[in-house]
Amino acid sequence: HLHVCKHVAKVPRAHRYAVSAICWYPGDPGLFVTGGFDGVVRAWDADELQPVLDFELHGRVYTAHMSPRASGASALVAVGTEESTVRLCDLRSGAYSHVLSGHTAPVYAVRWSPVQEHVLATGSRDNRALLWDVRRAGPLHALDRERSLRAARLGDPGDATGRRAGQGGGGGGGAAVRNVRARRTAHDGAVNGLCFSP
């Protein structure tokens, strides 16, 4: 038996252009957030269906996600746009708390870890998926499908930088590692979806 759901409310013209993202505030059904191609991230009062806070960003918003561990001390919305940076919008202060730079193309996917409140995953049209600790500068890891497949085939114990176990870091090793990082991609095409295991 197919059950057809009906909407219980409608917000006319929530954004000037297409609505591309929506997420609920964890633990509080009275607040949700939308993002749109008008470059705006907007927080809404779910009872009154009225906006309570706007963030003006540069370019289309493609994705937005709030941490399931959001609390009174932390209420960050991670936002991916047609820019290559990821913006963290703080609902409590009404300001941007961080700008994460690591991608080289529009960001199509963002997802907070369900268990580590400072860990964020991002995916982009540059074919890369990056893991961040938002308390630190720069990404923690870039997912590398080629190294993972190679390690599975050859038993290569390379570490997160792509170096084999026991390989020294002296000489020109730093440049070599940077080159490996620059080539590291998660897919052959854009990364447009991410999720953590429960």
PDB file of N, CA, C and O in Angstrom, residues 87-152:
ATOM      1  N   ARG A  87      32.041  27.752   3.889  1.00  0.00           N
ATOM      2  CA  ARG A  87      31.741  28.738   4.929  1.00  0.00           C
ATOM      3  C   ARG A  87      31.072  28.049   6.116  1.00  0.00           C
ATOM      4  O   ARG A  87      30.204  27.201   5.936  1.00  0.00           O
ATOM      5  N   LEU A  88      31.469  28.446   7.305  1.00  0.00           N
ATOM      6  CA  LEU A  88      30.797  27.998   8.525  1.00  0.00           C
ATOM      7  C   LEU A  88      30.042  29.188   9.098  1.00  0.00           C
ATOM      8  O   LEU A  88      30.636  30.186   9.521  1.00  0.00           O
ATOM      9  N   CYS A  89      28.717  29.093   9.085  1.00  0.00           N
ATOM     10  CA  CYS A  89      27.855  30.163   9.562  1.00  0.00           C
ATOM     11  C   CYS A  89      27.413  29.857  10.986  1.00  0.00           C
ATOM     12  O   CYS A  89      26.864  28.785  11.246  1.00  0.00           O
ATOM     13  N   ASP A  90      27.629  30.802  11.889  1.00  0.00           N
ATOM     14  CA  ASP A  90      27.307  30.612  13.305  1.00  0.00           C
ATOM     15  C   ASP A  90      25.928  31.216  13.584  1.00  0.00           C
ATOM     16  O   ASP A  90      25.752  32.436  13.542  1.00  0.00           O
ATOM     17  N   LEU A  91      24.962  30.363  13.883  1.00  0.00           N
ATOM     18  CA  LEU A  91      23.602  30.837  14.134  1.00  0.00           C
ATOM     19  C   LEU A  91      23.507  31.649  15.411  1.00  0.00           C
ATOM     20  O   LEU A  91      22.576  32.450  15.573  1.00  0.00           O
ATOM     21  N   ARG A  92      24.452  31.463  16.320  1.00  0.00           N
ATOM     22  CA  ARG A  92      24.374  32.183  17.591  1.00  0.00           C
ATOM     23  C   ARG A  92      24.892  33.606  17.470  1.00  0.00           C
ATOM     24  O   ARG A  92      24.316  34.529  18.049  1.00  0.00           O
ATOM     25  N   SER A  93      25.962  33.796  16.713  1.00  0.00           N
ATOM     26  CA  SER A  93      26.522  35.136  16.576  1.00  0.00           C
ATOM     27  C   SER A  93      25.991  35.862  15.346  1.00  0.00           C
ATOM     28  O   SER A  93      26.095  37.091  15.246  1.00  0.00           O
ATOM     29  N   GLY A  94      25.450  35.103  14.378  1.00  0.00           N
ATOM     30  CA  GLY A  94      24.994  35.710  13.143  1.00  0.00           C
ATOM     31  C   GLY A  94      26.122  36.097  12.207  1.00  0.00           C
ATOM     32  O   GLY A  94      25.934  36.901  11.295  1.00  0.00           O
ATOM     33  N   ALA A  95      27.308  35.493  12.427  1.00  0.00           N
ATOM     34  CA  ALA A  95      28.480  35.828  11.616  1.00  0.00           C
ATOM     35  C   ALA A  95      29.133  34.555  11.095  1.00  0.00           C
ATOM     36  O   ALA A  95      28.820  33.442  11.538  1.00  0.00           O
ATOM     37  N   TYR A  96      30.066  34.726  10.140  1.00  0.00           N
ATOM     38  CA  TYR A  96      30.862  33.593   9.672  1.00  0.00           C
ATOM     39  C   TYR A  96      31.948  33.325  10.711  1.00  0.00           C
ATOM     40  O   TYR A  96      32.687  34.226  11.093  1.00  0.00           O
ATOM     41  N   SER A  97      32.057  32.080  11.136  1.00  0.00           N
ATOM     42  CA  SER A  97      33.096  31.769  12.125  1.00  0.00           C
ATOM     43  C   SER A  97      34.381  31.281  11.462  1.00  0.00           C
ATOM     44  O   SER A  97      35.464  31.509  11.977  1.00  0.00           O
ATOM     45  N   HIS A  98      34.272  30.601  10.309  1.00  0.00           N
ATOM     46  CA  HIS A  98      35.437  30.067   9.621  1.00  0.00           C
ATOM     47  C   HIS A  98      35.204  30.107   8.108  1.00  0.00           C
ATOM     48  O   HIS A  98      34.062  30.065   7.643  1.00  0.00           O
ATOM     49  N   VAL A  99      36.308  30.139   7.379  1.00  0.00           N
ATOM     50  CA  VAL A  99      36.302  29.888   5.941  1.00  0.00           C
ATOM     51  C   VAL A  99      37.343  28.807   5.687  1.00  0.00           C
ATOM     52  O   VAL A  99      38.515  28.977   6.033  1.00  0.00           O
ATOM     53  N   LEU A 100      36.924  27.666   5.128  1.00  0.00           N
ATOM     54  CA  LEU A 100      37.822  26.532   4.898  1.00  0.00           C
ATOM     55  C   LEU A 100      38.266  26.536   3.442  1.00  0.00           C
ATOM     56  O   LEU A 100      37.442  26.431   2.532  1.00  0.00           O
ATOM     57  N   SER A 101      39.571  26.637   3.230  1.00  0.00           N
ATOM     58  CA  SER A 101      40.141  26.681   1.887  1.00  0.00           C
ATOM     59  C   SER A 101      40.942  25.420   1.628  1.00  0.00           C
ATOM     60  O   SER A 101      41.876  25.114   2.370  1.00  0.00           O
ATOM     61  N   GLY A 102      40.586  24.690   0.574  1.00  0.00           N
ATOM     62  CA  GLY A 102      41.288  23.457   0.248  1.00  0.00           C
ATOM     63  C   GLY A 102      40.865  22.902  -1.097  1.00  0.00           C
ATOM     64  O   GLY A 102      41.629  22.226  -1.765  1.00  0.00           O
ATOM     65  N   HIS A 103      39.641  23.215  -1.495  1.00  0.00           N
ATOM     66  CA  HIS A 103      39.144  22.792  -2.805  1.00  0.00           C
ATOM     67  C   HIS A 103      39.531  23.822  -3.865  1.00  0.00           C
ATOM     68  O   HIS A 103      39.888  24.963  -3.551  1.00  0.00           O
ATOM     69  N   THR A 104      39.420  23.416  -5.117  1.00  0.00           N
ATOM     70  CA  THR A 104      39.755  24.303  -6.226  1.00  0.00           C
ATOM     71  C   THR A 104      38.585  24.505  -7.172  1.00  0.00           C
ATOM     72  O   THR A 104      38.761  25.032  -8.272  1.00  0.00           O
ATOM     73  N   ALA A 105      37.386  24.076  -6.760  1.00  0.00           N
ATOM     74  CA  ALA A 105      36.190  24.177  -7.594  1.00  0.00           C
ATOM     75  C   ALA A 105      34.975  24.250  -6.660  1.00  0.00           C
ATOM     76  O   ALA A 105      35.111  24.081  -5.445  1.00  0.00           O
ATOM     77  N   PRO A 106      33.779  24.508  -7.197  1.00  0.00           N
ATOM     78  CA  PRO A 106      32.587  24.587  -6.348  1.00  0.00           C
ATOM     79  C   PRO A 106      32.412  23.373  -5.445  1.00  0.00           C
ATOM     80  O   PRO A 106      32.754  22.250  -5.815  1.00  0.00           O
ATOM     81  N   VAL A 107      31.860  23.619  -4.259  1.00  0.00           N
ATOM     82  CA  VAL A 107      31.669  22.578  -3.243  1.00  0.00           C
ATOM     83  C   VAL A 107      30.220  22.108  -3.294  1.00  0.00           C
ATOM     84  O   VAL A 107      29.294  22.895  -3.075  1.00  0.00           O
ATOM     85  N   TYR A 108      30.043  20.814  -3.589  1.00  0.00           N
ATOM     86  CA  TYR A 108      28.708  20.255  -3.781  1.00  0.00           C
ATOM     87  C   TYR A 108      28.179  19.484  -2.572  1.00  0.00           C
ATOM     88  O   TYR A 108      26.984  19.178  -2.521  1.00  0.00           O
ATOM     89  N   ALA A 109      29.033  19.114  -1.633  1.00  0.00           N
ATOM     90  CA  ALA A 109      28.583  18.277  -0.513  1.00  0.00           C
ATOM     91  C   ALA A 109      29.336  18.652   0.757  1.00  0.00           C
ATOM     92  O   ALA A 109      30.553  18.868   0.728  1.00  0.00           O
ATOM     93  N   VAL A 110      28.625  18.740   1.861  1.00  0.00           N
ATOM     94  CA  VAL A 110      29.223  18.931   3.188  1.00  0.00           C
ATOM     95  C   VAL A 110      28.488  18.028   4.165  1.00  0.00           C
ATOM     96  O   VAL A 110      27.275  17.839   4.062  1.00  0.00           O
ATOM     97  N   ARG A 111      29.213  17.454   5.112  1.00  0.00           N
ATOM     98  CA  ARG A 111      28.576  16.579   6.099  1.00  0.00           C
ATOM     99  C   ARG A 111      29.415  16.558   7.376  1.00  0.00           C
ATOM    100  O   ARG A 111      30.601  16.279   7.352  1.00  0.00           O
ATOM    101  N   TRP A 112      28.761  16.864   8.505  1.00  0.00           N
ATOM    102  CA  TRP A 112      29.416  16.790   9.808  1.00  0.00           C
ATOM    103  C   TRP A 112      29.443  15.348  10.302  1.00  0.00           C
ATOM    104  O   TRP A 112      28.518  14.573  10.036  1.00  0.00           O
ATOM    105  N   SER A 113      30.486  15.010  11.043  1.00  0.00           N
ATOM    106  CA  SER A 113      30.545  13.709  11.690  1.00  0.00           C
ATOM    107  C   SER A 113      29.451  13.607  12.747  1.00  0.00           C
ATOM    108  O   SER A 113      29.208  14.569  13.483  1.00  0.00           O
ATOM    109  N   PRO A 114      28.795  12.456  12.858  1.00  0.00           N
ATOM    110  CA  PRO A 114      27.754  12.301  13.882  1.00  0.00           C
ATOM    111  C   PRO A 114      28.318  12.079  15.285  1.00  0.00           C
ATOM    112  O   PRO A 114      27.569  12.118  16.257  1.00  0.00           O
ATOM    113  N   VAL A 115      29.620  11.839  15.390  1.00  0.00           N
ATOM    114  CA  VAL A 115      30.198  11.532  16.706  1.00  0.00           C
ATOM    115  C   VAL A 115      31.311  12.488  17.127  1.00  0.00           C
ATOM    116  O   VAL A 115      31.571  12.652  18.308  1.00  0.00           O
ATOM    117  N   GLN A 116      31.956  13.143  16.179  1.00  0.00           N
ATOM    118  CA  GLN A 116      33.033  14.084  16.497  1.00  0.00           C
ATOM    119  C   GLN A 116      32.600  15.472  16.036  1.00  0.00           C
ATOM    120  O   GLN A 116      32.581  15.759  14.841  1.00  0.00           O
ATOM    121  N   GLU A 117      32.281  16.329  16.971  1.00  0.00           N
ATOM    122  CA  GLU A 117      31.593  17.573  16.633  1.00  0.00           C
ATOM    123  C   GLU A 117      32.429  18.546  15.807  1.00  0.00           C
ATOM    124  O   GLU A 117      31.871  19.445  15.157  1.00  0.00           O
ATOM    125  N   HIS A 118      33.742  18.400  15.789  1.00  0.00           N
ATOM    126  CA  HIS A 118      34.576  19.328  15.035  1.00  0.00           C
ATOM    127  C   HIS A 118      35.016  18.779  13.680  1.00  0.00           C
ATOM    128  O   HIS A 118      35.745  19.452  12.949  1.00  0.00           O
ATOM    129  N   VAL A 119      34.596  17.560  13.345  1.00  0.00           N
ATOM    130  CA  VAL A 119      35.044  16.918  12.107  1.00  0.00           C
ATOM    131  C   VAL A 119      33.993  17.095  11.015  1.00  0.00           C
ATOM    132  O   VAL A 119      32.815  16.803  11.207  1.00  0.00           O
ATOM    133  N   LEU A 120      34.460  17.558   9.850  1.00  0.00           N
ATOM    134  CA  LEU A 120      33.591  17.848   8.720  1.00  0.00           C
ATOM    135  C   LEU A 120      34.172  17.207   7.460  1.00  0.00           C
ATOM    136  O   LEU A 120      35.391  17.211   7.261  1.00  0.00           O
ATOM    137  N   ALA A 121      33.299  16.634   6.627  1.00  0.00           N
ATOM    138  CA  ALA A 121      33.709  16.111   5.315  1.00  0.00           C
ATOM    139  C   ALA A 121      33.114  16.998   4.229  1.00  0.00           C
ATOM    140  O   ALA A 121      31.970  17.452   4.348  1.00  0.00           O
ATOM    141  N   THR A 122      33.891  17.243   3.170  1.00  0.00           N
ATOM    142  CA  THR A 122      33.420  18.082   2.071  1.00  0.00           C
ATOM    143  C   THR A 122      33.759  17.432   0.732  1.00  0.00           C
ATOM    144  O   THR A 122      34.764  16.741   0.603  1.00  0.00           O
ATOM    145  N   GLY A 123      32.906  17.641  -0.262  1.00  0.00           N
ATOM    146  CA  GLY A 123      33.135  17.112  -1.603  1.00  0.00           C
ATOM    147  C   GLY A 123      32.932  18.207  -2.640  1.00  0.00           C
ATOM    148  O   GLY A 123      32.104  19.107  -2.450  1.00  0.00           O
ATOM    149  N   SER A 124      33.677  18.126  -3.734  1.00  0.00           N
ATOM    150  CA  SER A 124      33.709  19.227  -4.682  1.00  0.00           C
ATOM    151  C   SER A 124      33.732  18.753  -6.127  1.00  0.00           C
ATOM    152  O   SER A 124      33.974  17.585  -6.423  1.00  0.00           O
ATOM    153  N   ARG A 125      33.520  19.697  -7.022  1.00  0.00           N
ATOM    154  CA  ARG A 125      33.636  19.426  -8.445  1.00  0.00           C
ATOM    155  C   ARG A 125      35.084  19.165  -8.857  1.00  0.00           C
ATOM    156  O   ARG A 125      35.351  18.727  -9.985  1.00  0.00           O
ATOM    157  N   ASP A 126      36.033  19.430  -7.957  1.00  0.00           N
ATOM    158  CA  ASP A 126      37.437  19.122  -8.252  1.00  0.00           C
ATOM    159  C   ASP A 126      37.755  17.640  -8.061  1.00  0.00           C
ATOM    160  O   ASP A 126      38.917  17.240  -8.107  1.00  0.00           O
ATOM    161  N   ASN A 127      36.704  16.815  -7.837  1.00  0.00           N
ATOM    162  CA  ASN A 127      36.815  15.351  -7.681  1.00  0.00           C
ATOM    163  C   ASN A 127      37.391  14.940  -6.332  1.00  0.00           C
ATOM    164  O   ASN A 127      37.702  13.760  -6.130  1.00  0.00           O
ATOM    165  N   ARG A 128      37.514  15.882  -5.411  1.00  0.00           N
ATOM    166  CA  ARG A 128      38.161  15.592  -4.136  1.00  0.00           C
ATOM    167  C   ARG A 128      37.151  15.537  -3.001  1.00  0.00           C
ATOM    168  O   ARG A 128      36.138  16.249  -3.002  1.00  0.00           O
ATOM    169  N   ALA A 129      37.446  14.692  -2.015  1.00  0.00           N
ATOM    170  CA  ALA A 129      36.709  14.647  -0.751  1.00  0.00           C
ATOM    171  C   ALA A 129      37.722  14.893   0.353  1.00  0.00           C
ATOM    172  O   ALA A 129      38.726  14.170   0.463  1.00  0.00           O
ATOM    173  N   LEU A 130      37.474  15.917   1.156  1.00  0.00           N
ATOM    174  CA  LEU A 130      38.409  16.317   2.202  1.00  0.00           C
ATOM    175  C   LEU A 130      37.779  16.146   3.569  1.00  0.00           C
ATOM    176  O   LEU A 130      36.572  16.333   3.743  1.00  0.00           O
ATOM    177  N   LEU A 131      38.614  15.781   4.546  1.00  0.00           N
ATOM    178  CA  LEU A 131      38.204  15.713   5.945  1.00  0.00           C
ATOM    179  C   LEU A 131      38.885  16.840   6.705  1.00  0.00           C
ATOM    180  O   LEU A 131      40.093  17.075   6.538  1.00  0.00           O
ATOM    181  N   TRP A 132      38.121  17.519   7.550  1.00  0.00           N
ATOM    182  CA  TRP A 132      38.622  18.676   8.291  1.00  0.00           C
ATOM    183  C   TRP A 132      38.378  18.510   9.777  1.00  0.00           C
ATOM    184  O   TRP A 132      37.364  17.938  10.189  1.00  0.00           O
ATOM    185  N   ASP A 133      39.273  19.057  10.582  1.00  0.00           N
ATOM    186  CA  ASP A 133      38.994  19.413  11.966  1.00  0.00           C
ATOM    187  C   ASP A 133      38.916  20.934  11.944  1.00  0.00           C
ATOM    188  O   ASP A 133      39.930  21.612  11.722  1.00  0.00           O
ATOM    189  N   VAL A 134      37.725  21.486  12.137  1.00  0.00           N
ATOM    190  CA  VAL A 134      37.524  22.908  11.886  1.00  0.00           C
ATOM    191  C   VAL A 134      38.253  23.792  12.890  1.00  0.00           C
ATOM    192  O   VAL A 134      38.284  25.018  12.731  1.00  0.00           O
ATOM    193  N   ARG A 135      38.864  23.186  13.902  1.00  0.00           N
ATOM    194  CA  ARG A 135      39.669  23.970  14.839  1.00  0.00           C
ATOM    195  C   ARG A 135      41.071  24.215  14.303  1.00  0.00           C
ATOM    196  O   ARG A 135      41.829  24.991  14.891  1.00  0.00           O
ATOM    197  N   ARG A 136      41.419  23.542  13.198  1.00  0.00           N
ATOM    198  CA  ARG A 136      42.772  23.636  12.659  1.00  0.00           C
ATOM    199  C   ARG A 136      42.756  24.225  11.249  1.00  0.00           C
ATOM    200  O   ARG A 136      41.745  24.177  10.564  1.00  0.00           O
ATOM    201  N   ALA A 137      43.902  24.752  10.840  1.00  0.00           N
ATOM    202  CA  ALA A 137      44.034  25.302   9.495  1.00  0.00           C
ATOM    203  C   ALA A 137      44.325  24.174   8.510  1.00  0.00           C
ATOM    204  O   ALA A 137      45.175  23.326   8.758  1.00  0.00           O
ATOM    205  N   GLY A 138      43.598  24.166   7.401  1.00  0.00           N
ATOM    206  CA  GLY A 138      43.839  23.185   6.349  1.00  0.00           C
ATOM    207  C   GLY A 138      43.175  21.850   6.615  1.00  0.00           C
ATOM    208  O   GLY A 138      42.868  21.503   7.761  1.00  0.00           O
ATOM    209  N   PRO A 139      42.941  21.067   5.550  1.00  0.00           N
ATOM    210  CA  PRO A 139      42.284  19.761   5.711  1.00  0.00           C
ATOM    211  C   PRO A 139      43.186  18.753   6.392  1.00  0.00           C
ATOM    212  O   PRO A 139      44.420  18.791   6.266  1.00  0.00           O
ATOM    213  N   LEU A 140      42.566  17.818   7.135  1.00  0.00           N
ATOM    214  CA  LEU A 140      43.302  16.733   7.774  1.00  0.00           C
ATOM    215  C   LEU A 140      43.720  15.678   6.765  1.00  0.00           C
ATOM    216  O   LEU A 140      44.842  15.180   6.788  1.00  0.00           O
ATOM    217  N   HIS A 141      42.796  15.301   5.872  1.00  0.00           N
ATOM    218  CA  HIS A 141      43.039  14.226   4.907  1.00  0.00           C
ATOM    219  C   HIS A 141      42.323  14.535   3.598  1.00  0.00           C
ATOM    220  O   HIS A 141      41.289  15.209   3.586  1.00  0.00           O
ATOM    221  N   ALA A 142      42.874  14.012   2.521  1.00  0.00           N
ATOM    222  CA  ALA A 142      42.189  13.982   1.226  1.00  0.00           C
ATOM    223  C   ALA A 142      42.013  12.514   0.863  1.00  0.00           C
ATOM    224  O   ALA A 142      42.988  11.760   0.821  1.00  0.00           O
ATOM    225  N   LEU A 143      40.785  12.081   0.649  1.00  0.00           N
ATOM    226  CA  LEU A 143      40.534  10.686   0.316  1.00  0.00           C
ATOM    227  C   LEU A 143      41.137  10.373  -1.045  1.00  0.00           C
ATOM    228  O   LEU A 143      40.955  11.115  -2.008  1.00  0.00           O
ATOM    229  N   ASP A 144      41.852   9.258  -1.127  1.00  0.00           N
ATOM    230  CA  ASP A 144      42.621   8.910  -2.325  1.00  0.00           C
ATOM    231  C   ASP A 144      42.232   7.521  -2.790  1.00  0.00           C
ATOM    232  O   ASP A 144      42.699   6.520  -2.252  1.00  0.00           O
ATOM    233  N   ARG A 145      41.357   7.449  -3.800  1.00  0.00           N
ATOM    234  CA  ARG A 145      40.901   6.146  -4.275  1.00  0.00           C
ATOM    235  C   ARG A 145      42.033   5.355  -4.910  1.00  0.00           C
ATOM    236  O   ARG A 145      42.091   4.125  -4.780  1.00  0.00           O
ATOM    237  N   GLU A 146      42.956   6.018  -5.612  1.00  0.00           N
ATOM    238  CA  GLU A 146      44.041   5.303  -6.270  1.00  0.00           C
ATOM    239  C   GLU A 146      44.957   4.634  -5.256  1.00  0.00           C
ATOM    240  O   GLU A 146      45.341   3.476  -5.409  1.00  0.00           O
ATOM    241  N   ARG A 147      45.315   5.353  -4.200  1.00  0.00           N
ATOM    242  CA  ARG A 147      46.204   4.773  -3.189  1.00  0.00           C
ATOM    243  C   ARG A 147      45.500   3.653  -2.439  1.00  0.00           C
ATOM    244  O   ARG A 147      46.097   2.640  -2.105  1.00  0.00           O
ATOM    245  N   SER A 148      44.194   3.836  -2.187  1.00  0.00           N
ATOM    246  CA  SER A 148      43.446   2.795  -1.486  1.00  0.00           C
ATOM    247  C   SER A 148      43.383   1.515  -2.314  1.00  0.00           C
ATOM    248  O   SER A 148      43.578   0.417  -1.805  1.00  0.00           O
ATOM    249  N   LEU A 149      43.122   1.669  -3.618  1.00  0.00           N
ATOM    250  CA  LEU A 149      43.063   0.495  -4.486  1.00  0.00           C
ATOM    251  C   LEU A 149      44.438  -0.162  -4.618  1.00  0.00           C
ATOM    252  O   LEU A 149      44.567  -1.373  -4.595  1.00  0.00           O
ATOM    253  N   ARG A 150      45.477   0.667  -4.734  1.00  0.00           N
ATOM    254  CA  ARG A 150      46.827   0.143  -4.857  1.00  0.00           C
ATOM    255  C   ARG A 150      47.234  -0.595  -3.585  1.00  0.00           C
ATOM    256  O   ARG A 150      47.835  -1.666  -3.620  1.00  0.00           O
ATOM    257  N   ALA A 151      46.890  -0.014  -2.426  1.00  0.00           N
ATOM    258  CA  ALA A 151      47.228  -0.653  -1.163  1.00  0.00           C
ATOM    259  C   ALA A 151      46.505  -1.988  -1.019  1.00  0.00           C
ATOM    260  O   ALA A 151      47.066  -2.967  -0.514  1.00  0.00           O
ATOM    261  N   ALA A 152      45.238  -2.026  -1.476  1.00  0.00           N
ATOM    262  CA  ALA A 152      44.482  -3.277  -1.389  1.00  0.00           C
ATOM    263  C   ALA A 152      45.105  -4.360  -2.258  1.00  0.00           C
ATOM    264  O   ALA A 152      45.141  -5.537  -1.896  1.00  0.00           O
TER     265      ALA A 152
END
